[in-house]
Short mmCIF file of C-alpha atoms and ligand atoms in Angstrom, two decimals:
data_model
loop_
_atom_site.label_atom_id
_atom_site.label_comp_id
_atom_site.label_asym_id
_atom_site.label_seq_id
_atom_site.Cartn_x
_atom_site.Cartn_y
_atom_site.Cartn_z
CA MET A 1067 0.02 -0.13 -0.23
CA THR A 1068 1.12 3.45 -0.96
CA THR A 1069 1.44 5.84 2.09
CA GLN A 1070 -1.36 7.59 0.66
CA GLN A 1071 -3.71 4.77 0.80
CA ILE A 1072 -2.67 4.01 3.68
CA LEU A 1073 -3.79 7.59 5.59
CA GLU A 1074 -6.96 6.99 3.24
CA LYS A 1075 -7.38 3.87 5.44
CA LEU A 1076 -6.64 5.19 9.15
CA VAL A 1077 -9.13 8.52 8.76
CA SER A 1078 -11.56 6.57 8.07
CA PHE A 1079 -11.85 5.32 11.40
CA PRO A 1080 -13.30 8.09 13.18
CA VAL A 1081 -11.94 7.85 16.33
CA LEU A 1082 -12.04 10.71 18.60
CA GLY A 1083 -10.07 11.47 21.82
CA GLY A 1084 -12.09 9.20 24.22
CA ASP A 1085 -13.80 6.87 22.31
CA SER A 1086 -12.19 3.26 21.52
CA ASN A 1087 -9.55 2.90 19.13
CA LEU A 1088 -9.90 -1.16 18.71
CA GLU A 1089 -10.49 -0.47 15.00
CA ILE A 1090 -8.26 1.37 14.00
CA ILE A 1091 -5.45 0.17 16.57
CA ASN A 1092 -5.99 -3.96 15.23
CA TRP A 1093 -5.85 -2.68 11.79
CA ILE A 1094 -2.40 -1.87 12.18
CA LYS A 1095 -1.94 -4.54 14.35
CA GLN A 1096 -2.80 -6.62 11.55
CA TYR A 1097 -1.03 -4.67 8.82
CA THR A 1098 2.57 -4.49 10.57
CA GLU A 1099 2.22 -8.52 11.28
CA SER A 1100 1.66 -8.93 7.77
CA PHE A 1101 5.30 -8.39 7.22
CA GLY A 1102 6.36 -10.57 10.01
CA ILE A 1103 6.39 -7.85 12.94
CA LYS A 1104 5.29 -9.16 16.17
CA THR A 1105 3.31 -6.53 18.23
CA PHE A 1106 2.21 -5.93 21.63
CA LEU A 1107 -1.13 -4.19 22.84
CA VAL A 1108 -1.07 -2.07 25.69
CA TYR A 1109 -4.88 -1.97 26.95
CA ASN A 1110 -6.77 0.60 29.32
CA SER A 1111 -8.11 -0.92 32.53
CA ASP A 1112 -11.46 -2.05 30.48
CA ASN A 1113 -9.74 -2.98 27.52
CA THR A 1114 -11.61 -1.35 25.62
CA LYS A 1115 -8.35 1.18 23.95
CA ALA A 1116 -4.85 0.22 23.40
CA SER A 1117 -1.89 1.55 22.19
CA LEU A 1118 0.77 -0.60 20.33
CA HIS A 1119 4.50 -1.51 20.31
CA CYS A 1120 6.81 -3.35 18.24
CA ARG A 1121 10.17 -3.48 17.62
CA ILE A 1122 11.57 -3.80 13.57
CA GLY A 1123 15.51 -5.01 13.50
CA PRO A 1124 17.85 -6.69 16.38
CA ALA A 1125 17.42 -6.12 19.93
CA ILE A 1126 20.40 -3.65 20.39
CA ASN A 1127 20.98 -0.60 22.26
CA GLY A 1128 20.22 3.08 20.50
CA GLY A 1129 17.37 2.25 18.50
CA THR A 1130 14.79 5.02 17.48
CA ILE A 1131 10.60 4.88 18.71
CA LEU A 1132 8.59 6.60 15.93
CA SER A 1133 5.56 8.12 18.55
CA GLY A 1134 2.09 8.70 17.32
CA HIS A 1135 -1.65 8.97 18.32
CA THR A 1136 -4.13 7.56 16.73
CA ASP A 1137 -7.08 9.38 17.92
CA VAL A 1138 -8.57 13.00 16.34
CA VAL A 1139 -10.19 16.06 17.73
CA PRO A 1140 -13.57 16.30 17.05
CA VAL A 1141 -15.58 17.78 14.35
CA LYS A 1142 -18.78 18.83 15.71
CA ASN A 1143 -19.71 22.29 15.07
CA GLN A 1144 -17.22 22.93 12.51
CA PRO A 1145 -17.61 24.01 9.00
CA TRP A 1146 -16.39 20.98 6.60
CA TYR A 1147 -17.14 21.24 3.05
CA THR A 1148 -16.03 17.48 2.83
CA ASN A 1149 -16.87 14.03 4.91
CA PRO A 1150 -13.94 14.66 7.21
CA PHE A 1151 -13.49 11.12 7.40
CA LYS A 1152 -13.18 10.31 4.22
CA LEU A 1153 -9.78 11.44 2.65
CA VAL A 1154 -10.33 14.03 -0.38
CA GLU A 1155 -7.80 15.35 -3.14
CA LYS A 1156 -8.15 17.94 -4.63
CA PRO A 1157 -6.78 19.85 -7.33
CA ASP A 1158 -4.49 21.91 -4.61
CA GLY A 1159 -2.25 19.46 -4.08
CA ASN A 1160 -3.85 18.63 -0.29
CA LEU A 1161 -5.26 15.76 1.19
CA TYR A 1162 -8.30 16.80 3.11
CA ALA A 1163 -9.63 14.86 6.82
CA ARG A 1164 -9.97 14.92 10.21
CA GLY A 1165 -6.35 13.58 11.41
CA SER A 1166 -4.84 13.69 7.81
CA CYS A 1167 -2.35 16.14 9.37
CA ASP A 1168 -2.80 15.94 12.93
CA MET A 1169 -1.62 13.01 13.13
CA LYS A 1170 -2.56 10.02 11.15
CA GLY A 1171 -0.11 11.36 8.13
CA PHE A 1172 2.87 10.78 10.09
CA LEU A 1173 1.44 6.73 10.84
CA ALA A 1174 1.25 6.60 7.15
CA CYS A 1175 4.61 7.44 7.11
CA CYS A 1176 5.61 4.84 9.49
CA LEU A 1177 3.69 2.25 8.00
CA SER A 1178 4.25 2.47 4.39
CA ALA A 1179 8.45 2.50 5.26
CA LEU A 1180 7.65 -1.43 6.83
CA PRO A 1181 8.41 -3.47 3.52
CA LYS A 1182 11.37 -1.76 3.34
CA MET A 1183 12.11 -1.70 7.32
CA VAL A 1184 11.86 -5.19 7.20
CA LYS A 1185 14.29 -6.12 3.98
CA ALA A 1186 16.82 -3.53 5.42
CA ASN A 1187 19.83 -4.52 7.36
CA LEU A 1188 19.20 -2.60 9.91
CA LYS A 1189 22.21 -2.30 12.58
CA LYS A 1190 20.04 -0.44 15.29
CA PRO A 1191 16.11 -1.17 15.74
CA ILE A 1192 12.79 1.23 15.22
CA TYR A 1193 10.52 0.94 17.10
CA PHE A 1194 6.50 2.19 16.52
CA ALA A 1195 4.59 3.44 19.66
CA PHE A 1196 0.67 4.15 19.06
CA SER A 1197 -1.21 5.46 21.47
CA TYR A 1198 -4.74 6.96 21.99
CA ASP A 1199 -6.44 9.38 24.24
CA GLU A 1200 -3.04 12.09 22.89
CA GLU A 1201 -5.95 14.62 22.42
CA ILE A 1202 -7.37 14.83 25.81
CA GLY A 1203 -4.53 15.15 27.66
CA CYS A 1204 -1.83 12.88 26.24
CA LEU A 1205 -3.04 9.78 29.13
CA ALA A 1206 -1.75 6.56 27.20
CA ALA A 1207 1.53 7.83 27.14
CA GLU A 1208 3.24 6.95 30.06
CA ALA A 1209 1.90 3.59 30.15
CA LEU A 1210 2.90 2.44 26.58
CA ILE A 1211 6.45 4.09 27.47
CA ASN A 1212 6.63 1.80 30.92
CA HIS A 1213 5.42 -1.37 28.73
CA ILE A 1214 8.45 -0.80 26.23
CA LYS A 1215 10.90 -0.46 28.59
CA ALA A 1216 9.69 -3.88 30.36
CA THR A 1217 9.23 -5.54 26.84
CA TYR A 1218 12.95 -5.03 25.60
CA SER A 1219 16.16 -6.15 27.33
CA GLU A 1220 17.65 -3.68 24.99
CA THR A 1221 17.34 0.11 25.35
CA PRO A 1222 16.59 2.33 22.60
CA LYS A 1223 18.34 5.84 22.66
CA PHE A 1224 15.79 8.23 20.65
CA ALA A 1225 12.42 9.28 20.26
CA ILE A 1226 10.72 10.99 17.41
CA ILE A 1227 7.34 12.20 18.01
CA GLY A 1228 5.68 12.74 14.66
CA GLU A 1229 3.47 15.68 15.43
CA ALA A 1230 2.76 18.27 12.04
CA THR A 1231 6.19 20.75 12.38
CA MET A 1232 6.66 20.59 8.41
CA LEU A 1233 9.66 18.60 9.50
CA GLN A 1234 11.35 21.11 11.16
CA PRO A 1235 12.85 19.62 14.32
CA ILE A 1236 11.47 20.46 17.34
CA ILE A 1237 13.44 20.28 20.62
CA GLY A 1238 11.81 21.96 23.69
CA GLN A 1239 8.10 21.78 24.75
CA LYS A 1240 6.22 23.71 27.87
CA SER A 1241 4.47 21.57 30.43
CA ILE A 1242 0.69 22.17 30.36
CA HIS A 1243 -1.65 21.74 33.04
CA ILE A 1244 -5.18 22.58 33.09
CA LEU A 1245 -7.58 23.12 36.35
CA ASP A 1246 -11.07 23.58 36.32
CA ILE A 1247 -11.67 25.74 40.16
CA THR A 1248 -15.32 25.80 41.61
CA VAL A 1249 -15.58 28.58 44.07
CA ASN A 1250 -18.20 27.61 46.58
CA GLY A 1251 -19.55 30.87 48.74
CA SER A 1252 -22.56 32.08 50.58
CA GLU A 1253 -25.44 33.97 48.76
CA GLY A 1254 -27.37 36.43 49.90
CA HIS A 1255 -28.21 40.24 49.50
CA SER A 1256 -25.35 42.51 48.49
CA SER A 1257 -25.31 44.95 51.09
CA ARG A 1258 -24.66 42.17 53.05
CA ILE A 1259 -21.08 41.85 51.60
CA LYS A 1260 -19.25 41.56 55.00
CA GLN A 1261 -21.21 38.90 56.38
CA GLU A 1262 -21.23 36.50 53.26
CA VAL A 1263 -18.65 35.41 51.12
CA SER A 1264 -18.82 36.38 48.00
CA ALA A 1265 -17.81 33.39 45.18
CA ILE A 1266 -17.18 36.35 42.81
CA HIS A 1267 -14.89 38.49 45.27
CA GLU A 1268 -12.88 35.00 46.13
CA ALA A 1269 -12.53 33.81 42.35
CA ALA A 1270 -11.12 37.31 41.37
CA LYS A 1271 -8.43 36.71 44.34
CA ILE A 1272 -7.59 33.72 42.15
CA VAL A 1273 -7.34 35.32 38.80
CA LEU A 1274 -4.88 37.94 40.73
CA TRP A 1275 -2.57 35.18 42.25
CA ALA A 1276 -2.23 33.96 38.89
CA GLU A 1277 -1.42 37.42 37.51
CA GLU A 1278 1.14 37.73 40.35
CA LYS A 1279 2.78 34.60 40.41
CA MET A 1280 2.95 34.84 36.44
CA ASN A 1281 4.59 38.40 37.01
CA THR A 1282 7.45 37.15 39.91
CA LEU A 1283 8.14 34.31 36.99
CA VAL A 1284 8.95 36.89 34.15
CA LYS A 1285 11.15 38.58 36.72
CA THR A 1286 12.94 35.48 37.66
CA SER A 1287 12.91 32.54 34.80
CA ASN A 1288 13.59 33.18 31.16
CA ASP A 1289 14.07 30.69 28.44
CA ALA A 1290 14.83 32.81 25.50
CA ARG A 1291 14.11 29.15 22.98
CA PHE A 1292 10.93 29.50 24.02
CA ASN A 1293 7.82 32.37 22.94
CA PRO A 1294 6.90 33.84 24.84
CA PRO A 1295 10.07 33.02 27.07
CA HIS A 1296 8.53 32.56 30.17
CA THR A 1297 5.80 30.56 32.09
CA SER A 1298 2.30 31.69 31.30
CA LEU A 1299 -0.95 31.24 33.51
CA HIS A 1300 -3.93 32.35 32.55
CA VAL A 1301 -7.70 32.17 33.27
CA GLY A 1302 -10.01 31.38 30.23
CA THR A 1303 -13.12 31.03 31.93
CA ILE A 1304 -15.23 32.74 34.27
CA ASN A 1305 -18.92 31.70 35.31
CA GLY A 1306 -21.15 33.00 38.07
CA GLY A 1307 -23.14 35.64 39.37
CA ILE A 1308 -27.05 36.34 39.25
CA ALA A 1309 -27.61 39.91 39.47
CA ALA A 1310 -25.83 43.53 40.86
CA ASN A 1311 -27.75 42.85 44.04
CA ILE A 1312 -26.90 39.15 44.62
CA ILE A 1313 -24.02 37.96 46.34
CA ALA A 1314 -22.85 35.69 44.17
CA ASN A 1315 -22.65 31.46 45.86
CA LYS A 1316 -20.89 30.35 43.01
CA VAL A 1317 -18.00 30.61 40.52
CA THR A 1318 -16.24 28.11 38.27
CA LEU A 1319 -13.06 29.39 36.65
CA SER A 1320 -10.39 27.73 34.44
CA LEU A 1321 -6.33 28.17 34.82
CA ASP A 1322 -4.23 27.03 32.11
CA ILE A 1323 -0.66 27.27 33.03
CA ARG A 1324 2.19 26.19 30.79
CA CYS A 1325 5.57 26.05 32.20
CA LEU A 1326 8.83 26.32 30.86
CA PRO A 1327 11.29 23.13 31.28
CA LYS A 1328 13.18 24.76 34.19
CA ASP A 1329 9.92 25.89 35.87
CA ASN A 1330 8.38 22.86 38.24
CA PRO A 1331 4.35 23.07 37.50
CA ASN A 1332 3.96 20.32 40.69
CA ILE A 1333 5.37 23.60 42.85
CA LEU A 1334 2.99 25.73 41.13
CA TYR A 1335 0.15 23.59 41.65
CA GLN A 1336 0.85 22.82 45.41
CA ASP A 1337 1.14 27.01 45.98
CA LEU A 1338 -2.08 27.25 44.53
CA ILE A 1339 -3.81 24.60 46.44
CA HIS A 1340 -2.11 26.11 49.44
CA PHE A 1341 -3.44 29.77 48.73
CA CYS A 1342 -6.66 28.22 48.49
CA ARG A 1343 -6.95 26.97 51.55
CA GLU A 1344 -5.56 29.92 53.12
CA ARG A 1345 -8.44 31.55 51.55
CA GLU A 1346 -11.13 29.20 52.80
CA ASN A 1347 -9.36 29.25 56.32
CA THR A 1348 -9.79 33.29 56.82
CA GLN A 1349 -13.10 33.08 54.79
CA ARG A 1350 -14.45 30.08 56.85
CA ALA A 1351 -14.99 32.67 60.23
CA ILE A 1352 -17.65 34.69 58.11
CA PHE A 1353 -19.24 31.05 55.99
CA SER A 1354 -18.44 27.85 57.67
CA ASP A 1355 -18.94 25.56 54.38
CA PHE A 1356 -16.90 28.22 51.79
CA LYS A 1357 -15.27 25.85 49.71
CA ILE A 1358 -12.48 26.23 47.00
CA ASP A 1359 -12.33 22.98 44.66
CA VAL A 1360 -9.63 22.18 42.50
CA GLU A 1361 -9.47 19.72 40.11
CA GLU A 1362 -7.30 18.74 37.43
CA ASN A 1363 -8.69 18.97 34.27
CA HIS A 1364 -6.01 16.10 33.15
CA PRO A 1365 -2.38 15.14 34.77
CA ILE A 1366 0.28 17.52 33.78
CA VAL A 1367 1.76 17.33 30.39
CA PRO A 1368 5.10 17.28 31.09
CA ALA A 1369 7.78 19.80 29.38
CA PHE A 1370 10.47 18.65 27.65
CA SER A 1371 14.32 20.18 26.62
CA THR A 1372 16.63 18.59 24.06
CA ASN A 1373 19.93 19.97 24.21
CA GLU A 1374 20.74 21.55 20.86
CA ASN A 1375 23.94 19.67 20.61
CA ALA A 1376 22.43 16.32 21.46
CA GLU A 1377 22.32 13.33 18.91
CA ALA A 1378 18.95 13.43 18.44
CA VAL A 1379 19.39 17.02 16.94
CA ASN A 1380 21.89 15.67 14.53
CA LEU A 1381 19.72 12.27 13.31
CA ILE A 1382 16.99 14.64 12.38
CA GLY A 1383 19.06 16.96 10.46
CA GLU A 1384 20.63 13.72 8.84
CA ILE A 1385 17.34 12.26 7.57
CA THR A 1386 15.37 15.98 6.86
CA GLY A 1387 18.22 18.10 5.67
CA ASN A 1388 17.08 20.35 8.63
CA TYR A 1389 19.04 21.62 11.57
CA ASN A 1390 17.33 24.64 12.77
CA TRP A 1391 15.80 23.41 15.67
CA ASN A 1392 12.22 25.41 17.27
CA THR A 1393 10.08 25.14 20.60
CA VAL A 1394 6.65 24.64 21.00
CA SER A 1395 4.33 25.55 23.39
CA TYR A 1396 1.62 23.14 22.64
CA ALA A 1397 1.19 19.66 24.34
CA SER A 1398 2.67 16.40 22.76
CA GLU A 1399 3.98 13.01 24.51
CA ALA A 1400 7.20 14.24 24.13
CA GLY A 1401 7.64 15.34 27.95
CA TYR A 1402 6.76 11.39 28.33
CA PHE A 1403 9.86 9.79 26.48
CA ALA A 1404 12.15 12.60 27.80
CA ASN A 1405 11.26 11.89 31.24
CA ALA A 1406 11.74 7.76 30.56
CA GLY A 1407 15.28 9.01 29.62
CA PHE A 1408 15.12 8.91 25.51
CA GLU A 1409 16.34 12.00 23.67
CA ALA A 1410 13.03 13.35 22.67
CA ILE A 1411 12.25 15.56 19.24
CA ILE A 1412 9.22 16.71 17.57
CA CYS A 1413 9.43 16.38 14.49
CA GLY A 1414 6.72 15.10 11.73
CA PRO A 1415 5.00 16.23 7.73
CA GLY A 1416 2.39 18.81 7.64
CA SER A 1417 1.77 22.14 9.45
CA ILE A 1418 0.27 22.62 13.21
CA LYS A 1419 -1.62 25.70 11.54
CA GLN A 1420 -4.27 22.93 10.19
CA ALA A 1421 -4.25 20.90 13.04
CA HIS A 1422 -7.82 20.61 15.24
CA ARG A 1423 -9.96 23.06 12.59
CA ALA A 1424 -12.44 22.34 9.91
CA ASN A 1425 -11.24 21.29 6.21
CA GLU A 1426 -7.89 19.91 7.92
CA PHE A 1427 -5.08 18.93 5.59
CA ILE A 1428 -1.81 17.67 4.51
CA SER A 1429 -0.05 18.61 1.09
CA LYS A 1430 0.58 15.57 -0.81
CA ASP A 1431 4.29 17.14 -0.55
CA GLN A 1432 4.67 16.76 2.88
CA LEU A 1433 3.60 13.65 3.24
CA HIS A 1434 5.76 12.46 0.72
CA LYS A 1435 8.60 14.17 2.13
CA GLY A 1436 7.30 12.63 5.71
CA ALA A 1437 7.76 9.27 3.97
CA GLN A 1438 11.36 10.14 2.81
CA MET A 1439 12.46 11.29 6.22
CA ILE A 1440 11.16 7.80 7.16
CA GLU A 1441 13.20 6.01 4.59
CA THR A 1442 15.76 7.93 5.08
CA LEU A 1443 15.99 6.93 8.56
CA VAL A 1444 16.16 3.51 7.46
CA SER A 1445 19.00 3.74 5.52
CA TYR A 1446 20.77 5.81 7.50
CA LEU A 1447 20.26 3.12 9.98
CA GLU A 1448 21.67 0.08 7.63
CA THR A 1449 24.75 2.52 7.35
CA SER A 1450 25.71 4.92 9.79
CA ALA A 1451 24.55 3.77 13.28
ZN1 LIG B 2848 -1.12 15.26 17.44
#
């Protein structure tokens, strides 16, 4: 099958983040095993989803993991001109479908190179590591990586996460933590503001806490490789209140924290919890049930930072011709691979500008170049590894 034919097949499985991905993962499993490769599935607790990994080539240290995810973001309420789960080739040279760019295009590049990998005399192995639920917080990456480490006696060295970067090497990513906060105050007449606890006034203090925290970090912690070069804290939604003359008893807000690799998101989280406990202790003198609930929308997606002189940067340069690295502030599984000890780099075909929107596409040129990157990796591992 050509890369495009495989992509056509992959996009026909409408697996959103959170959905069962068994159909698509079993198709990938059967395809991979048809070339004589043994695959491993890593199931979730109720066996409705699975990640897949496998090794192609010898059991020797220093191999390269090719990482991708099988889920996509929703299409609901987006103005699609075509069926999002059918690959449509248009005269503009682009292939339209949900996931064409993020990131089934990369999966197709890996899978179409498999016959070549199997035939090649690889000096170092290649691994596939394909996950689920990436789009709702990279939920499966850790279990997949642990399973890889437990399965193989040898140790892979590199992890290429094939998110859409126009095949530019990405060597750093901020961590991402999203918190859903509910402030429970006491209702009453506005004139009693000193006798009740307004959830709105308390929520405002949390917003100011976030702003001040960020301002302190802007002054004390910088990394010029990132744009912006500081950790960001941002309240994106705030809801509550009925009328000007009623003290609000409930407010919900959502806080998005993106930390530089050098800043610790756990410490920021603990600081926030500490601030909320302090507010509770203070205000319970007025209203004994005053409460601030802080819920994690998903576990922290870890940051990563690969040294610009690392071998992985050179490897990507060798197989793409592009040594011109950059950094990003969106979520990917790269931080999990870096935390597990692999040299991680994000690099894949297609543009992040096309991801997550209506009429997502990958250009045929990018798909072709992505396939070339993998084929060049195969040749590279036959000769110079
Ligand atoms: Zn993605």
